[in-house]
PDB file of C-alpha atoms and ligand atoms in Angstrom:
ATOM      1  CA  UNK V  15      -1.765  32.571  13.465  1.00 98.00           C
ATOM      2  CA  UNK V  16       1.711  31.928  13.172  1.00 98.00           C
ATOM      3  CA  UNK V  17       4.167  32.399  16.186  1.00 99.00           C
ATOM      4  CA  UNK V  18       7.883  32.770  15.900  1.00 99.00           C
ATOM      5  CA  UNK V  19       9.628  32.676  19.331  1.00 99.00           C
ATOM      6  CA  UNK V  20      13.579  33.946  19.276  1.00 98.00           C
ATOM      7  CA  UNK V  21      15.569  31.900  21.962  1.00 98.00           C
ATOM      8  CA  UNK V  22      18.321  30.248  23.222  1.00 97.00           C
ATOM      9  CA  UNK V  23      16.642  27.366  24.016  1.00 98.00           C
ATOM     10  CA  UNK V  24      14.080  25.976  21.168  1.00 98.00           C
ATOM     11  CA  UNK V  25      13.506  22.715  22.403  1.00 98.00           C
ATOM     12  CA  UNK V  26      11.894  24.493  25.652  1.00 98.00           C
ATOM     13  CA  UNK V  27       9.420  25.896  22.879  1.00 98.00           C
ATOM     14  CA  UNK V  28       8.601  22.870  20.761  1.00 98.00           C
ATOM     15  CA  UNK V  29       8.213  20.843  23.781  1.00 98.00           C
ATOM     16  CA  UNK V  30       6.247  22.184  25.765  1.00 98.00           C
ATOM     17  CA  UNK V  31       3.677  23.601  22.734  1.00 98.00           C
ATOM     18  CA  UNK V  32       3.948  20.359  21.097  1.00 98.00           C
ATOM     19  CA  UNK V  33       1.762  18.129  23.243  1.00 97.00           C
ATOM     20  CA  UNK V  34      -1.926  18.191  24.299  1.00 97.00           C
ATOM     21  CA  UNK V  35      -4.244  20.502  22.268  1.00 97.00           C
ATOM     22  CA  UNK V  36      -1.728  23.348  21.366  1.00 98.00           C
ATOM     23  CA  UNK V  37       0.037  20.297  19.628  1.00 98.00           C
ATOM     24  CA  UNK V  38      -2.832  18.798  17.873  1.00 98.00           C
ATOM     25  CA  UNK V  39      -3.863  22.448  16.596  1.00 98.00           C
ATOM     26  CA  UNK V  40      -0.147  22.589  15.198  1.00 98.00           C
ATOM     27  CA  UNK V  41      -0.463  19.710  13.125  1.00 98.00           C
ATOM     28  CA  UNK V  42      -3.897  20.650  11.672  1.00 97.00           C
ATOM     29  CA  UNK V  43      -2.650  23.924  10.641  1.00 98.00           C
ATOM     30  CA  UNK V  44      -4.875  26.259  12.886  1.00 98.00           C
ATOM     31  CA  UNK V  45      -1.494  27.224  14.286  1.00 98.00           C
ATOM     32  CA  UNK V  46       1.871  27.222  13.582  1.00 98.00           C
ATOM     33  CA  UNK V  47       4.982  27.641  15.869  1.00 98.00           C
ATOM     34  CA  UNK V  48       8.795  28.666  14.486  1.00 98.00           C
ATOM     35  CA  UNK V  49      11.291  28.664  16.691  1.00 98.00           C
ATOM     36  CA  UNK V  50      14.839  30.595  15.928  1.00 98.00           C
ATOM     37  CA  UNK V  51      17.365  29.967  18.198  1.00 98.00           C
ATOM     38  CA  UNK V  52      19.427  33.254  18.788  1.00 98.00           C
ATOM     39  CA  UNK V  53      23.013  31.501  19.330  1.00 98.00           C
ATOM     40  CA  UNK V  54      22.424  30.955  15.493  1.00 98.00           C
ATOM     41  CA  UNK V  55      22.772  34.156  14.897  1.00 98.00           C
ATOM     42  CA  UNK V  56      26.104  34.627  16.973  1.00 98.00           C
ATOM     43  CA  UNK V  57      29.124  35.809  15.013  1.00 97.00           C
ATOM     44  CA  UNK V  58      31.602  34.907  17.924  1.00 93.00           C
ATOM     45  CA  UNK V  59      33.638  31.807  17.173  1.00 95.00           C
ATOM     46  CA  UNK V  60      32.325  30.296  20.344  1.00 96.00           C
ATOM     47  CA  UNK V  61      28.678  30.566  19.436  1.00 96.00           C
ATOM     48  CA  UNK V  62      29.109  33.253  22.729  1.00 97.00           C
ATOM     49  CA  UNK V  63      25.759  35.574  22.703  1.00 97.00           C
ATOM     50  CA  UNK V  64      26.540  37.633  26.047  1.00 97.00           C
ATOM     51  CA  UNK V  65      29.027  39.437  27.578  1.00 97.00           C
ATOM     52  CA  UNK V  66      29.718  41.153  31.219  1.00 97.00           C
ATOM     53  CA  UNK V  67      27.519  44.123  32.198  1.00 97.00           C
ATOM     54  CA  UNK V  68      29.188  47.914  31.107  1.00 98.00           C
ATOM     55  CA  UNK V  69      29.230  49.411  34.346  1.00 97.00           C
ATOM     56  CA  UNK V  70      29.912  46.158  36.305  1.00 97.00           C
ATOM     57  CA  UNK V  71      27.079  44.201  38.243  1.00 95.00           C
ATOM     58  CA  UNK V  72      26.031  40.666  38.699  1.00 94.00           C
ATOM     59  CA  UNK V  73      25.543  37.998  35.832  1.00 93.00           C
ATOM     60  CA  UNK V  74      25.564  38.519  32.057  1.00 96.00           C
ATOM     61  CA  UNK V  75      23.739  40.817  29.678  1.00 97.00           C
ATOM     62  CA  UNK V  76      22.799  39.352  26.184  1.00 97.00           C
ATOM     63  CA  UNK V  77      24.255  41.110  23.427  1.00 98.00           C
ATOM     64  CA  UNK V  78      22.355  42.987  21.180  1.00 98.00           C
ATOM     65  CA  UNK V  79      23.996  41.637  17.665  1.00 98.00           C
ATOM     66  CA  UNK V  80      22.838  38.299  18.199  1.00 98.00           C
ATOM     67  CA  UNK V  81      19.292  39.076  18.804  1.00 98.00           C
ATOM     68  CA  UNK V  82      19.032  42.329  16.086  1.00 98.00           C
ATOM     69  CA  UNK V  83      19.924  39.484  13.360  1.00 98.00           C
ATOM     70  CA  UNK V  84      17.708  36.790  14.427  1.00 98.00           C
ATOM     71  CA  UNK V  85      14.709  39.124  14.483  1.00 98.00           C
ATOM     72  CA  UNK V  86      15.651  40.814  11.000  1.00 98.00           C
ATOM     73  CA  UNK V  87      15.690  36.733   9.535  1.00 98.00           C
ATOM     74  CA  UNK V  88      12.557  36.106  10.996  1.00 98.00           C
ATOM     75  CA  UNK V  89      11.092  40.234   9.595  1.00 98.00           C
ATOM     76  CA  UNK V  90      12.341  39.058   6.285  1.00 98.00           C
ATOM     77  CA  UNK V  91      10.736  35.771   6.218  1.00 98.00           C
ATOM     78  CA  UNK V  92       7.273  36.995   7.279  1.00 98.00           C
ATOM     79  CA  UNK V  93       7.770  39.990   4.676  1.00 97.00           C
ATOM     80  CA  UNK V  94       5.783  42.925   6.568  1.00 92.00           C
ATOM     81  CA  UNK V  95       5.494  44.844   9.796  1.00 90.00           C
ATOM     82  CA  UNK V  96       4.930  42.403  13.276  1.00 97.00           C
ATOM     83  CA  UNK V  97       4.481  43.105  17.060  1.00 98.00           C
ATOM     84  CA  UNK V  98       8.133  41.957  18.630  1.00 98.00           C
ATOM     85  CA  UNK V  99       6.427  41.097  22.126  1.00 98.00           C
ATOM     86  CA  UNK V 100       9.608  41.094  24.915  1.00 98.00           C
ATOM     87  CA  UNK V 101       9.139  39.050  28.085  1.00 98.00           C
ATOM     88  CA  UNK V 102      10.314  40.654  30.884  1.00 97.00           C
ATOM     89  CA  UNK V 103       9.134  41.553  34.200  1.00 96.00           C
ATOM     90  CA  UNK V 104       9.120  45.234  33.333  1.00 97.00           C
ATOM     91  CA  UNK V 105       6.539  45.259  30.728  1.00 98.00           C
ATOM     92  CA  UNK V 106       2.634  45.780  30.372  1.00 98.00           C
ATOM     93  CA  UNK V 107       1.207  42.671  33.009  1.00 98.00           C
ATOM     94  CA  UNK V 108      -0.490  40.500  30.352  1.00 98.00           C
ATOM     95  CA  UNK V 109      -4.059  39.386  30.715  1.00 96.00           C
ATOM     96  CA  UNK V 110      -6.882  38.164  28.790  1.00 94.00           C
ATOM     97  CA  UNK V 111      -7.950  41.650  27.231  1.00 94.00           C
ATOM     98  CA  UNK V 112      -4.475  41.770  25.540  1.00 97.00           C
ATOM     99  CA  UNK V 113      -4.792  38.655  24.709  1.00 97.00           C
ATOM    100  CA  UNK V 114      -7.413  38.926  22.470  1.00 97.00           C
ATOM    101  CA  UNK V 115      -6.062  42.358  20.640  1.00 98.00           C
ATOM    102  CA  UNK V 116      -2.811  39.956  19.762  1.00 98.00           C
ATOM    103  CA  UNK V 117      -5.021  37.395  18.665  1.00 98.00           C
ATOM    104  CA  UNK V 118      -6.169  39.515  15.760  1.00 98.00           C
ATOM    105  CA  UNK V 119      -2.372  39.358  14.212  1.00 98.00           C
ATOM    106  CA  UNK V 120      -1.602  36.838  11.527  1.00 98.00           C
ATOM    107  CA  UNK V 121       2.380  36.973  12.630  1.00 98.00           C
ATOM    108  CA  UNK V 122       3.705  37.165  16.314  1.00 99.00           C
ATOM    109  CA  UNK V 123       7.194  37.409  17.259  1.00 99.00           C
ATOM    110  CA  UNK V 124       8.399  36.864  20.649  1.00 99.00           C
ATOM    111  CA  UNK V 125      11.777  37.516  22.061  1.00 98.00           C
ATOM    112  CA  UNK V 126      13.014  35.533  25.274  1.00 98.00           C
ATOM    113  CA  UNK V 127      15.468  36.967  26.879  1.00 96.00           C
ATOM    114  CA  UNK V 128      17.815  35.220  29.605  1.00 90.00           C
ATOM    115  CA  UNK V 129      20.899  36.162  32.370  1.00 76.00           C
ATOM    116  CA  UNK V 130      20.171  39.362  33.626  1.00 84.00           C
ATOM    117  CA  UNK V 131      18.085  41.021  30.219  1.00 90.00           C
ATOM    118  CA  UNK V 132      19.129  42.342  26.483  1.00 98.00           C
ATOM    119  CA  UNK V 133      21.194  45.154  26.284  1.00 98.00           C
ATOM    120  CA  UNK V 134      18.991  47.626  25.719  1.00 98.00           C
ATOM    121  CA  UNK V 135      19.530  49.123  22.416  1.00 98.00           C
ATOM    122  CA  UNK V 136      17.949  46.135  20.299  1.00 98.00           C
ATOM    123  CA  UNK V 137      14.943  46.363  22.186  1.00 98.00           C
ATOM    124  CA  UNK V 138      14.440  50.191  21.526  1.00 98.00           C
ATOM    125  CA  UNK V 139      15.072  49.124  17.968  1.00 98.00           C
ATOM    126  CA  UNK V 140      12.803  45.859  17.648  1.00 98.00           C
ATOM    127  CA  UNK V 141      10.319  45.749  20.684  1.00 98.00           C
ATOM    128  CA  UNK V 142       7.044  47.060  20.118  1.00 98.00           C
ATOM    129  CA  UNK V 143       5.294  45.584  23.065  1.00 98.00           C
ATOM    130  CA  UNK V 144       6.955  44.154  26.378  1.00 98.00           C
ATOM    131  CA  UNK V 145       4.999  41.918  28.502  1.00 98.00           C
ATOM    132  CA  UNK V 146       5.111  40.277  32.065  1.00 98.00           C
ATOM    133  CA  UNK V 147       3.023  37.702  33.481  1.00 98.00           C
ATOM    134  CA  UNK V 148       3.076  39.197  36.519  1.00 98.00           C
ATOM    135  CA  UNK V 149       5.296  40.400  39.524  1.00 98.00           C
ATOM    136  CA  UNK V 150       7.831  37.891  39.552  1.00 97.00           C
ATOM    137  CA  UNK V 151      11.138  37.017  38.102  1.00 96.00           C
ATOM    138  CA  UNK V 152      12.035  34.164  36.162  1.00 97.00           C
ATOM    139  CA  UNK V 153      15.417  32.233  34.941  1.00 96.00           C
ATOM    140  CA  UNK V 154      14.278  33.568  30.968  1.00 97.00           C
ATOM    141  CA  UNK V 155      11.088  34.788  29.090  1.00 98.00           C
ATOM    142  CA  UNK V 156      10.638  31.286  27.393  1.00 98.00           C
ATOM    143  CA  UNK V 157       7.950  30.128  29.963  1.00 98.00           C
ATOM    144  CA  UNK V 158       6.113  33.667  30.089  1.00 98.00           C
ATOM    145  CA  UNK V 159       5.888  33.229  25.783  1.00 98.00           C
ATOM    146  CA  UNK V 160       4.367  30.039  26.149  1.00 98.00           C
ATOM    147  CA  UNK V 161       1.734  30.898  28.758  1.00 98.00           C
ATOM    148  CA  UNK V 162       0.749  33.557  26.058  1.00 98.00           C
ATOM    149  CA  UNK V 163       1.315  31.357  23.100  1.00 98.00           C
ATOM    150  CA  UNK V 164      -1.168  28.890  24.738  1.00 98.00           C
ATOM    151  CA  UNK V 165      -3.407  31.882  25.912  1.00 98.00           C
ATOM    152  CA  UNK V 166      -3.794  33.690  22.730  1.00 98.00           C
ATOM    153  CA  UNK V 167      -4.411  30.202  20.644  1.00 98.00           C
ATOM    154  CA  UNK V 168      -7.352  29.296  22.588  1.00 97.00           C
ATOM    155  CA  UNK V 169      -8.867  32.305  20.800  1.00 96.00           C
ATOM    156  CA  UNK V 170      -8.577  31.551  17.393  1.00 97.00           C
ATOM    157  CA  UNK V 171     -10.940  29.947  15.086  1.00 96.00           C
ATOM    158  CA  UNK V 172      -9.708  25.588  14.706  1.00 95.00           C
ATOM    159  CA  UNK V 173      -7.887  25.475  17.831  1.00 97.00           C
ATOM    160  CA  UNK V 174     -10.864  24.540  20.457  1.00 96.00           C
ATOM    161  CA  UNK V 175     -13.217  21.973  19.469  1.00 90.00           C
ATOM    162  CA  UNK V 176     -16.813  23.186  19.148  1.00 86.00           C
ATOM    163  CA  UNK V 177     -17.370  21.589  22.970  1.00 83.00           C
ATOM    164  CA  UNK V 178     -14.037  23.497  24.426  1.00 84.00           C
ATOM    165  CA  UNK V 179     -15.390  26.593  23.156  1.00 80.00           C
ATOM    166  CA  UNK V 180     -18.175  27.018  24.865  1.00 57.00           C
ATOM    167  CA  UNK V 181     -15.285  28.323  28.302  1.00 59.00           C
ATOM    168  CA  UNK V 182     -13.880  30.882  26.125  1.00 55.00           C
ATOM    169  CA  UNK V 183     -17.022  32.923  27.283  1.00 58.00           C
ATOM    170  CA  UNK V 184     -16.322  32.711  31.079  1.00 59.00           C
ATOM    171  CA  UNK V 185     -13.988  35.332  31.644  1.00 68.00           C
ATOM    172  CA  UNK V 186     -15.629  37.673  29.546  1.00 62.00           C
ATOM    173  CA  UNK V 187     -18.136  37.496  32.200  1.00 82.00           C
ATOM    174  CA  UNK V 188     -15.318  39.305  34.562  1.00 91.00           C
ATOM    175  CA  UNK V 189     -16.891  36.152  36.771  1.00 95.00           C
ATOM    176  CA  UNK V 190     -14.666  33.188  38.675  1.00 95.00           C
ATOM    177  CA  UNK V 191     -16.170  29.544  37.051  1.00 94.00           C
ATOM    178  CA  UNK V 192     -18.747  28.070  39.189  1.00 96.00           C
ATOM    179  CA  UNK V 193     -17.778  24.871  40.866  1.00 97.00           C
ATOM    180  CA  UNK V 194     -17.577  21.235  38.932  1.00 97.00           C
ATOM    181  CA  UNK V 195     -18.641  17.685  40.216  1.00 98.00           C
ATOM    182  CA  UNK V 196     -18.940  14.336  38.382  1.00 98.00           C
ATOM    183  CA  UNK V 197     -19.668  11.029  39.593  1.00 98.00           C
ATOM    184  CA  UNK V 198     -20.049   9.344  42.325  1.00 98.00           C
ATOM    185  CA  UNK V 199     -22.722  10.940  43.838  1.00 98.00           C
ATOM    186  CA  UNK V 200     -21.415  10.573  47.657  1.00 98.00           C
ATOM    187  CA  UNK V 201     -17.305  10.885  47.992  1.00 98.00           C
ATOM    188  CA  UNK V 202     -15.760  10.937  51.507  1.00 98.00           C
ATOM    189  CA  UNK V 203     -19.940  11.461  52.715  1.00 98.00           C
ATOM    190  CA  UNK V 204     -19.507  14.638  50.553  1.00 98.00           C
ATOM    191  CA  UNK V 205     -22.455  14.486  48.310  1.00 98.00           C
ATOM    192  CA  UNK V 206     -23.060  16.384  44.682  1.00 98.00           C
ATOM    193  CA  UNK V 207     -25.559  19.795  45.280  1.00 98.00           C
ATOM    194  CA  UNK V 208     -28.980  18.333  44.739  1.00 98.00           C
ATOM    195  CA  UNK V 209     -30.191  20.903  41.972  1.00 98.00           C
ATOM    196  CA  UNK V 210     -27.541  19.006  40.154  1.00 98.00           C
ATOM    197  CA  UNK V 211     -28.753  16.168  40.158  1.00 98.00           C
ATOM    198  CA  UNK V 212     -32.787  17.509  39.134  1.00 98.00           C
ATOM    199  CA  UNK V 213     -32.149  17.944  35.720  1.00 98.00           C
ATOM    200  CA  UNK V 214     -33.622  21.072  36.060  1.00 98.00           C
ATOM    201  CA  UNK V 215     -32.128  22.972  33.438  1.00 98.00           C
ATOM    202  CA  UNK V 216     -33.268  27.006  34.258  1.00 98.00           C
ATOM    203  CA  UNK V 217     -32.232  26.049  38.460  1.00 98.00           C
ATOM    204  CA  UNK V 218     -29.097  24.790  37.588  1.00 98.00           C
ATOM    205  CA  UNK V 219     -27.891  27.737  35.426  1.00 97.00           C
ATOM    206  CA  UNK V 220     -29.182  29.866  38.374  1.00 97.00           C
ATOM    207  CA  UNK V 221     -27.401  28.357  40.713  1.00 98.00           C
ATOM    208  CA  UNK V 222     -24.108  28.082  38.885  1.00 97.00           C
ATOM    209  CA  UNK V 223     -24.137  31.868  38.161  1.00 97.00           C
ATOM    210  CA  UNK V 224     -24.775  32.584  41.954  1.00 97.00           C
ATOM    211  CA  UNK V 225     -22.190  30.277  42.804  1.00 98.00           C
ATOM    212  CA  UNK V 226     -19.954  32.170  40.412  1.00 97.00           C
ATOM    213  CA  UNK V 227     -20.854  35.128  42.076  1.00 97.00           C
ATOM    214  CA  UNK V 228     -20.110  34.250  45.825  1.00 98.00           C
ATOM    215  CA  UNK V 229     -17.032  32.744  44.292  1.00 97.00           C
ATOM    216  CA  UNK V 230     -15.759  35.970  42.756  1.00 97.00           C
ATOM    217  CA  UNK V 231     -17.090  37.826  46.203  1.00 98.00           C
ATOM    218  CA  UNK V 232     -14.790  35.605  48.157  1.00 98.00           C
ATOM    219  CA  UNK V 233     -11.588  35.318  45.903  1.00 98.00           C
ATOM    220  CA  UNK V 234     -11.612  37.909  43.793  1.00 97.00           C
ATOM    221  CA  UNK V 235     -13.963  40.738  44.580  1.00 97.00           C
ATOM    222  CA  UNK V 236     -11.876  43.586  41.909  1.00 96.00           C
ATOM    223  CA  UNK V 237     -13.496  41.715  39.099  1.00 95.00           C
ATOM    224  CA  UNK V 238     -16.866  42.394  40.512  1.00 96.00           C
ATOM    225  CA  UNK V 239     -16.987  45.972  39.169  1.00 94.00           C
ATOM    226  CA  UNK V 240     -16.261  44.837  35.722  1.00 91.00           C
ATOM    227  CA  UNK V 241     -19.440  42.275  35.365  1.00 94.00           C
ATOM    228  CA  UNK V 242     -22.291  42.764  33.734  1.00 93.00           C
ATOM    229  CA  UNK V 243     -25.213  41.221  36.802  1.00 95.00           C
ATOM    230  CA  UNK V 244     -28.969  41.311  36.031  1.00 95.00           C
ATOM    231  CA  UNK V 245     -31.456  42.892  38.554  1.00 96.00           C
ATOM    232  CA  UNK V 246     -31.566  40.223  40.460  1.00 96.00           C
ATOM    233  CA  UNK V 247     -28.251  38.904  40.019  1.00 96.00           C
ATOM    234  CA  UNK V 248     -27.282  42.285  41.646  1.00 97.00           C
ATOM    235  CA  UNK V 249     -29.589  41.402  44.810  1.00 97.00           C
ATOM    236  CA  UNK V 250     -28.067  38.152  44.961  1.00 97.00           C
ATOM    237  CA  UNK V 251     -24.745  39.914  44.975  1.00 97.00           C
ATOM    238  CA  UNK V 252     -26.347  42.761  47.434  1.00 97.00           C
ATOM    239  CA  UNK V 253     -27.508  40.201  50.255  1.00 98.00           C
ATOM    240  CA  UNK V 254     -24.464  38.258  50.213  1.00 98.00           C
ATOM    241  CA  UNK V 255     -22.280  41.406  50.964  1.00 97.00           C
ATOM    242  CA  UNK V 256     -24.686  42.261  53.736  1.00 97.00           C
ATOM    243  CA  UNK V 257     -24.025  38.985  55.021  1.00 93.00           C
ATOM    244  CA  UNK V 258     -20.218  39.385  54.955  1.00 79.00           C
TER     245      UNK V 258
HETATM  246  C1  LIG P  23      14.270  40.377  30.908  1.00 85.75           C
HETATM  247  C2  LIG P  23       9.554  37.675  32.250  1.00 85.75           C
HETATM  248  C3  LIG P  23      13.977  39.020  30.878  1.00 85.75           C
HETATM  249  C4  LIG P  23      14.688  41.000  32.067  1.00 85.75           C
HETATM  250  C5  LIG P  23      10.876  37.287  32.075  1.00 85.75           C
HETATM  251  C6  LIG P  23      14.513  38.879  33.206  1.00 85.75           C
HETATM  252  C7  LIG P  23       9.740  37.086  34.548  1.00 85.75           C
HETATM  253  C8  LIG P  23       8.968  37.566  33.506  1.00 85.75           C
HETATM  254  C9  LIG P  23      14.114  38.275  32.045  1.00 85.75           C
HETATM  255  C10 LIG P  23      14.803  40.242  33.231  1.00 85.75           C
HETATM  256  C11 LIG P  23      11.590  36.829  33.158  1.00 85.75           C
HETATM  257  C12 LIG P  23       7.555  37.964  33.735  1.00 85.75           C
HETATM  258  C13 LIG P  23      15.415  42.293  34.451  1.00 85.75           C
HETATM  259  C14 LIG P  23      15.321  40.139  35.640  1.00 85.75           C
HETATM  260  C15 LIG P  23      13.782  36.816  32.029  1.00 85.75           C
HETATM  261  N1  LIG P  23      11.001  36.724  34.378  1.00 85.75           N
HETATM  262  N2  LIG P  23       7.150  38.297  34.958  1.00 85.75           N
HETATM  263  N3  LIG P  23      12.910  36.461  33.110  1.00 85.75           N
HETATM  264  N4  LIG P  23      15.187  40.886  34.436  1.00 85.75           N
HETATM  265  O1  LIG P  23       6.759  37.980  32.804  1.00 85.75           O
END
């Protein structure tokens, strides 16, 4: 997979996906990252890429030259048709389902906008899909691309190791993780859950998917209708809601 992010601030981009795993799956090839940085693409003798808002208003709107250019460089390059993802809070709220239909792409190209949005025109010309992360607003989209960068590349083939992998599965279960402990035994008089401990391999998956289950009861009970529960995984589920 190969990710081009347009921005005015690359080095936002190449650090933060540089370190850690995303970084290591960079330099073996599994991914690759391009940033273009939009000011290049400026034709203003100040390297200026916005300009004040037609109709008046707060802040700055980012011109839609500047951004039209750097995305037609980066269509050339890649030679074919690409989703042009836009960050903004308007857009489709991302999540792992979409996440795995982009991961099926060989090219993605993100746009990061910043001040108050891109005039609009560019992105009716170049935006195929626009994205948020969720119901807030940001200072610019670069942080929103790299939670999706980093989402998306966790899904393709090279980037986990063979032991990593093994967690993609969890949220396909529409279930919450079960809890985690490691040593010591005892901390603070709090001690591990015995079954644990018993190295009793059938108990302790039973107990980790009930413990998933109250979890995703307590925190985040919409999921529930979305996972797939055996017969008596749905009893478990059935008792603890006459409980509560
Ligand atoms: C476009 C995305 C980009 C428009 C981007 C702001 C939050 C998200 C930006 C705006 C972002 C998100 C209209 C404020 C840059 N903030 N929730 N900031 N407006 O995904």
């Amino acid at each position: 997979m190969k990710f081009y992010v347009l921005t005015l601030f690359p080095e936002m981009i190449e650090q933060g996906l540089g370190a850690s795993i995303l970084g290591r799956a960079q330099e073996r090839g599994a991914i690759a990252v391009r940033t273009v940085n939009i000011r290049d693409f400026s034709e203003n003798k100040h390297g200026h890429v916005d300009d004040y808002p037609y109709g008046g208003g707060a802040g700055m709107v980012m011109q839609p030259g500047p951004v039209y250019r750097a995305c037609e460089a980066v269509e050339a390059e890649i030679g074919h048709k690409a989703r042009v993802l836009y960050m903004t809070p308007q857009g489709r709220v991302f999540d792992q389902k979409l996440a795995g239909e982009l991961a099926q792409e060989e090219e993605l190209i993100f746009l990061c906008g910043h001040y108050e949005g891109i005039d609009e025109r560019v992105l009716e010309q170049k935006v195929t899909d626009s994205v948020s992360l969720g119901d807030y607003v940001l200072t610019g989209g670069e942080l929103p691309a790299m939670v999706m960068i980093d989402c998306i590349s966790r899904l393709i083939p090279g980037v986990l190791s063979n032991e990593q992998s093994a967690e993609v599965e969890s949220f396909y279960d529409n279930l919450l993780e079960y809890p985690q402990y490691t040593r010591p035994e005892e901390f603070m008089g709090l001690r591990v859950p015995e079954v644990l401990l018993s190295g009793h391999h059938a108990n302790i998956e039973k107990w980790r998917r009930e413990q998933s289950i109250r979890r995703t009861l307590e925190r985040r009970p919409d999921l529930l209708t979305g996972a797939r529960l055996s017969e008596k995984e749905e009893e478990f589920l059935q008792k603890l809601r006459e409980i509560t």
